Amino acid sequence: TTYDNNDNNDSSRGQPSGAKDSSSSSSWIDRYLPVCLRPYAQLMRLDKPIGSYLLGWPGHWSIALAAGPGQLPDPWLTTLFATGAVMMRGAGCTINDLWDRDIDKQIERTRHR
């Protein structure tokens, strides 16, 4: 495997040559969501779920600990916390884009947000 160390393109640094940049490949948002919902899903970064996982983990862990011995956690509460984690993460991404819009215009990776 050869690596491309082209200093003019930071997105390819450290990737095997010929590897596609993750921003150029289409995500599940582009493949499955209706066109009218795509901008909102991209704004919420739904194609990058790690933030929602990290936000939801403490809540789900607490729900699991609160369940009685030998019982499964409450599905309604688990669903509520999962939805809240996704919505709050999306709100955080949105407000960050609003606050950083002048800076984002100057950065190649965030120019089109």
Coordinates of N, CA, C and O in Angstrom, one line a residue:
T1 N 0.8 -1.2 0.0 CA 0.0 0.0 0.0 C 0.9 1.2 0.0 O 1.8 1.4 0.8
T2 N 0.6 2.2 -0.9 CA 1.3 3.4 -0.9 C 0.5 4.5 -0.4 O -0.8 4.5 -0.5
Y3 N 1.1 5.5 0.2 CA 0.4 6.6 0.8 C 0.7 7.9 0.1 O 1.8 8.1 -0.3
D4 N -0.4 8.7 -0.1 CA -0.2 10.0 -0.8 C 0.1 11.0 0.2 O -0.7 11.3 1.1
N5 N 1.2 11.7 0.1 CA 1.6 12.7 1.0 C 1.6 14.1 0.4 O 2.4 14.9 0.6
N6 N 0.6 14.3 -0.5 CA 0.4 15.6 -1.2 C 0.1 16.7 -0.2 O -1.0 16.6 0.5
D7 N 1.0 17.7 0.0 CA 0.7 18.7 1.0 C -0.4 19.7 0.6 O -0.9 20.4 1.4
N8 N -0.8 19.7 -0.7 CA -1.8 20.6 -1.1 C -3.2 20.1 -0.8 O -4.2 20.9 -0.9
N9 N -3.4 18.9 -0.4 CA -4.7 18.3 -0.1 C -4.7 17.6 1.2 O -4.3 16.4 1.3
D10 N -5.1 18.3 2.3 CA -5.1 17.7 3.6 C -6.0 16.5 3.8 O -5.8 15.7 4.6
S11 N -7.1 16.4 2.9 CA -8.0 15.4 3.1 C -7.5 14.0 2.7 O -7.9 13.0 3.2
S12 N -6.4 14.0 1.9 CA -5.8 12.7 1.4 C -4.6 12.3 2.3 O -4.1 11.2 2.1
R13 N -4.2 13.2 3.2 CA -3.0 12.9 4.0 C -3.3 11.6 4.9 O -4.2 11.6 5.6
G14 N -2.4 10.7 4.8 CA -2.5 9.5 5.6 C -3.4 8.4 5.1 O -3.6 7.4 5.7
Q15 N -4.1 8.7 3.9 CA -5.0 7.7 3.3 C -4.2 6.9 2.2 O -3.3 7.5 1.6
P16 N -4.5 5.7 2.0 CA -3.9 5.0 0.9 C -4.2 5.7 -0.4 O -5.3 6.2 -0.5
S17 N -3.2 5.7 -1.3 CA -3.5 6.4 -2.6 C -4.6 5.7 -3.3 O -4.7 4.4 -3.3
G18 N -5.5 6.4 -3.9 CA -6.7 5.8 -4.6 C -7.9 5.7 -3.7 O -8.9 5.4 -4.1
A19 N -7.7 6.0 -2.4 CA -8.8 5.9 -1.4 C -9.7 7.2 -1.6 O -9.2 8.3 -1.8
K20 N -11.0 7.0 -1.6 CA -11.9 8.1 -1.8 C -12.0 8.9 -0.5 O -12.0 8.3 0.6
D21 N -12.1 10.2 -0.6 CA -12.4 11.1 0.5 C -13.8 10.8 1.0 O -14.7 10.7 0.2
S22 N -14.0 10.8 2.3 CA -15.4 10.5 2.8 C -16.4 11.6 2.4 O -17.6 11.3 2.3
S23 N -15.9 12.8 2.1 CA -16.9 13.8 1.8 C -17.3 13.7 0.3 O -18.4 14.2 0.0
S24 N -16.6 13.0 -0.5 CA -16.9 12.9 -1.9 C -17.9 11.7 -2.2 O -18.6 11.6 -3.2
S25 N -17.9 10.7 -1.2 CA -18.8 9.6 -1.4 C -20.2 9.9 -0.9 O -20.4 10.7 0.0
S26 N -21.2 9.3 -1.5 CA -22.6 9.6 -1.1 C -22.9 8.8 0.1 O -22.5 7.7 0.3
S27 N -23.6 9.4 1.0 CA -24.0 8.8 2.3 C -25.4 8.2 2.2 O -26.1 8.4 1.1
W28 N -25.9 7.6 3.2 CA -27.2 7.0 3.2 C -28.3 8.2 3.1 O -29.4 7.9 2.6
I29 N -27.9 9.4 3.5 CA -28.8 10.5 3.4 C -29.1 10.8 1.9 O -30.3 10.9 1.5
D30 N -28.1 10.7 1.0 CA -28.3 11.0 -0.4 C -29.0 9.8 -1.1 O -29.7 10.0 -2.1
R31 N -28.8 8.6 -0.6 CA -29.4 7.4 -1.2 C -30.9 7.2 -0.8 O -31.7 6.8 -1.6
Y32 N -31.2 7.5 0.4 CA -32.5 7.0 0.9 C -33.5 8.1 1.3 O -34.7 7.9 1.3
L33 N -33.1 9.3 1.7 CA -34.0 10.3 2.2 C -34.6 11.1 1.0 O -33.9 11.3 0.0
P34 N -35.8 11.6 1.1 CA -36.3 12.5 0.1 C -35.5 13.8 0.0 O -34.9 14.2 1.0
V35 N -35.5 14.3 -1.2 CA -34.7 15.5 -1.4 C -35.1 16.7 -0.5 O -34.2 17.4 0.0
C36 N -36.3 16.8 -0.1 CA -36.7 17.9 0.8 C -36.2 17.7 2.2 O -36.1 18.7 2.9
L37 N -35.8 16.5 2.6 CA -35.3 16.3 4.0 C -33.7 16.3 4.0 O -33.2 16.4 5.1
R38 N -33.1 16.2 2.9 CA -31.6 16.0 2.9 C -30.9 17.2 3.5 O -30.0 17.0 4.3
P39 N -31.3 18.4 3.3 CA -30.5 19.5 3.9 C -30.6 19.5 5.4 O -29.6 19.8 6.1
Y40 N -31.7 19.1 5.9 CA -31.9 19.1 7.4 C -31.1 17.9 8.0 O -30.4 18.1 9.0
A41 N -31.1 16.8 7.3 CA -30.3 15.6 7.8 C -28.8 15.9 7.7 O -28.0 15.6 8.6
Q42 N -28.4 16.7 6.7 CA -27.0 17.0 6.6 C -26.6 18.1 7.7 O -25.5 18.0 8.2
L43 N -27.5 19.0 7.9 CA -27.3 20.0 8.9 C -27.1 19.4 10.3 O -26.3 19.8 11.1
M44 N -27.9 18.3 10.6 CA -27.9 17.6 11.8 C -26.7 16.6 11.9 O -26.5 16.0 12.9
R45 N -26.0 16.4 10.8 CA -25.0 15.4 10.7 C -25.4 14.0 11.0 O -24.8 13.2 11.7
L46 N -26.6 13.6 10.5 CA -27.2 12.3 10.8 C -26.3 11.2 10.2 O -26.4 10.0 10.6
D47 N -25.5 11.5 9.2 CA -24.6 10.5 8.6 C -23.4 10.2 9.4 O -22.6 9.3 9.1
K48 N -23.2 11.0 10.5 CA -22.1 10.8 11.4 C -22.6 10.7 12.8 O -22.7 11.6 13.6
P49 N -23.0 9.4 13.2 CA -23.8 9.2 14.4 C -23.0 9.2 15.7 O -23.6 9.1 16.8
I50 N -21.7 9.3 15.7 CA -20.9 9.1 16.9 C -21.3 10.1 18.0 O -21.3 9.8 19.2
G51 N -21.6 11.3 17.6 CA -22.0 12.3 18.6 C -23.3 12.0 19.3 O -23.4 12.1 20.5
S52 N -24.2 11.4 18.6 CA -25.5 10.9 19.2 C -25.2 9.7 20.1 O -25.8 9.6 21.2
Y53 N -24.3 8.9 19.7 CA -24.0 7.7 20.6 C -23.4 8.2 21.9 O -23.8 7.7 23.0
L54 N -22.5 9.1 21.8 CA -21.8 9.6 23.0 C -22.8 10.4 23.9 O -22.7 10.3 25.1
L55 N -23.7 11.1 23.3 CA -24.7 11.8 24.1 C -25.7 10.9 24.7 O -26.2 11.1 25.8
G56 N -26.1 9.8 24.0 CA -27.1 8.9 24.5 C -26.6 7.9 25.5 O -27.4 7.3 26.3
W57 N -25.3 7.6 25.5 CA -24.8 6.5 26.3 C -25.1 6.7 27.8 O -25.6 5.7 28.4
P58 N -24.8 7.8 28.4 CA -25.1 8.0 29.8 C -26.6 7.8 30.2 O -26.9 7.1 31.2
G59 N -27.5 8.3 29.3 CA -28.9 8.1 29.6 C -29.3 6.7 29.5 O -30.1 6.2 30.3
H60 N -28.9 6.0 28.5 CA -29.2 4.6 28.3 C -28.6 3.7 29.4 O -29.3 2.8 29.9
W61 N -27.4 4.0 29.8 CA -26.8 3.3 30.9 C -27.6 3.5 32.2 O -27.8 2.5 33.0
S62 N -28.0 4.7 32.4 CA -28.8 5.0 33.6 C -30.2 4.3 33.6 O -30.6 3.8 34.6
I63 N -30.8 4.2 32.5 CA -32.1 3.5 32.3 C -31.9 2.0 32.6 O -32.7 1.4 33.3
A64 N -30.8 1.5 32.1 CA -30.5 0.1 32.3 C -30.2 -0.2 33.8 O -30.7 -1.2 34.3
L65 N -29.5 0.7 34.5 CA -29.3 0.5 35.9 C -30.5 0.6 36.7 O -30.7 0.0 37.8
A66 N -31.5 1.5 36.3 CA -32.7 1.7 37.0 C -33.7 0.6 36.9 O -34.6 0.5 37.6
A67 N -33.5 -0.3 35.9 CA -34.4 -1.4 35.7 C -34.2 -2.4 36.8 O -33.2 -2.6 37.4
G68 N -35.3 -3.0 37.2 CA -35.3 -4.0 38.2 C -34.4 -5.2 37.9 O -34.1 -5.5 36.7
P69 N -33.9 -5.9 38.9 CA -33.1 -7.1 38.6 C -33.8 -8.1 37.7 O -35.0 -8.5 38.0
G70 N -33.2 -8.5 36.7 CA -33.8 -9.5 35.8 C -34.8 -8.9 34.8 O -35.4 -9.7 34.0
Q71 N -35.0 -7.6 34.8 CA -35.9 -7.0 33.9 C -35.2 -6.2 32.8 O -34.1 -5.7 33.1
L72 N -35.8 -6.1 31.7 CA -35.2 -5.3 30.6 C -35.6 -3.8 30.9 O -36.6 -3.5 31.5
P73 N -34.8 -2.9 30.4 CA -35.1 -1.4 30.5 C -36.4 -1.1 29.8 O -36.8 -1.8 28.8
D74 N -37.1 -0.1 30.3 CA -38.3 0.4 29.7 C -38.1 0.8 28.2 O -37.4 1.7 28.0
P75 N -38.8 0.2 27.3 CA -38.6 0.5 25.9 C -39.0 2.0 25.5 O -38.4 2.6 24.7
W76 N -40.1 2.4 26.1 CA -40.6 3.8 25.9 C -39.5 4.8 26.3 O -39.2 5.7 25.6
L77 N -39.0 4.6 27.5 CA -38.0 5.6 28.0 C -36.7 5.5 27.2 O -36.1 6.5 26.9
T78 N -36.3 4.3 26.8 CA -35.1 4.1 26.0 C -35.3 4.8 24.6 O -34.4 5.5 24.2
T79 N -36.4 4.7 24.0 CA -36.7 5.4 22.7 C -36.7 6.9 22.9 O -36.2 7.6 22.1
L80 N -37.3 7.3 24.0 CA -37.4 8.8 24.3 C -36.0 9.3 24.4 O -35.7 10.4 23.9
F81 N -35.1 8.6 25.2 CA -33.7 9.1 25.4 C -32.9 9.1 24.0 O -32.1 10.0 23.8
A82 N -33.2 8.0 23.2 CA -32.5 7.9 21.9 C -32.9 9.1 21.0 O -32.0 9.7 20.4
T83 N -34.2 9.4 21.0 CA -34.7 10.5 20.2 C -34.1 11.8 20.7 O -33.7 12.7 19.9
G84 N -34.1 12.0 22.0 CA -33.6 13.2 22.6 C -32.1 13.4 22.3 O -31.6 14.5 22.0
A85 N -31.3 12.3 22.3 CA -29.9 12.4 22.0 C -29.7 12.8 20.5 O -28.8 13.7 20.3
V86 N -30.4 12.2 19.6 CA -30.3 12.6 18.2 C -30.7 14.1 18.0 O -30.0 14.8 17.3
M87 N -31.8 14.5 18.6 CA -32.3 15.8 18.4 C -31.4 16.9 19.0 O -31.1 17.9 18.4
M88 N -30.9 16.6 20.2 CA -30.0 17.5 20.9 C -28.6 17.6 20.2 O -28.0 18.7 20.1
R89 N -28.1 16.5 19.6 CA -26.9 16.5 18.9 C -27.1 17.4 17.6 O -26.3 18.2 17.2
G90 N -28.3 17.2 17.0 CA -28.6 18.0 15.8 C -28.7 19.4 16.1 O -28.3 20.3 15.3
A91 N -29.3 19.8 17.2 CA -29.4 21.2 17.6 C -28.1 21.8 17.9 O -27.8 22.9 17.5
G92 N -27.2 21.0 18.5 CA -25.8 21.4 18.8 C -25.1 21.7 17.5 O -24.3 22.7 17.4
C93 N -25.2 20.8 16.5 CA -24.5 21.0 15.2 C -25.1 22.3 14.5 O -24.3 23.0 13.9
T94 N -26.4 22.4 14.6 CA -27.0 23.6 13.9 C -26.5 24.9 14.6 O -26.2 25.8 13.8
I95 N -26.6 25.0 15.9 CA -26.2 26.3 16.5 C -24.7 26.5 16.3 O -24.3 27.7 16.1
N96 N -23.9 25.5 16.3 CA -22.5 25.6 16.0 C -22.2 26.2 14.6 O -21.4 27.1 14.4
D97 N -23.0 25.7 13.6 CA -22.9 26.2 12.2 C -23.3 27.7 12.2 O -22.7 28.4 11.4
L98 N -24.3 28.0 12.9 CA -24.8 29.4 12.9 C -23.7 30.3 13.6 O -23.4 31.4 13.0
W99 N -23.1 29.9 14.7 CA -22.1 30.7 15.4 C -20.8 30.8 14.6 O -20.1 31.8 14.7
D100 N -20.5 29.8 13.9 CA -19.2 29.7 13.2 C -19.3 30.0 11.7 O -18.3 29.7 11.0
R101 N -20.4 30.5 11.2 CA -20.6 30.7 9.8 C -19.5 31.6 9.1 O -19.1 31.3 8.0
D102 N -19.0 32.6 9.8 CA -18.0 33.4 9.2 C -16.6 32.7 9.2 O -15.9 32.9 8.2
I103 N -16.4 31.9 10.1 CA -15.1 31.1 10.2 C -15.2 29.9 9.2 O -14.2 29.6 8.4
D104 N -16.4 29.3 9.1 CA -16.5 28.1 8.2 C -16.3 28.5 6.7 O -15.9 27.7 6.0
K105 N -16.6 29.7 6.4 CA -16.4 30.1 5.0 C -15.0 30.2 4.6 O -14.6 30.0 3.4
Q106 N -14.1 30.3 5.6 CA -12.6 30.4 5.3 C -11.9 29.0 5.3 O -10.8 28.9 4.9
I107 N -12.6 28.0 5.7 CA -12.0 26.6 5.8 C -12.6 25.8 4.7 O -13.8 25.7 4.5
E108 N -11.7 25.1 4.0 CA -12.1 24.3 2.8 C -13.1 23.2 3.2 O -14.1 23.0 2.6
R109 N -12.9 22.5 4.3 CA -13.7 21.4 4.7 C -15.1 21.8 5.1 O -16.1 21.1 4.9
T110 N -15.3 23.0 5.6 CA -16.6 23.5 6.1 C -17.2 24.6 5.2 O -18.2 25.2 5.6
R111 N -16.6 24.9 4.1 CA -17.0 26.0 3.3 C -18.5 25.9 2.9 O -19.2 27.0 2.7
H112 N -19.1 24.8 2.7 CA -20.4 24.6 2.1 C -21.5 24.4 3.2 O -22.6 24.0 2.9
R113 N -21.2 24.6 4.4 CA -22.2 24.4 5.5 C -23.1 25.5 5.6 O -22.9 26.6 5.3

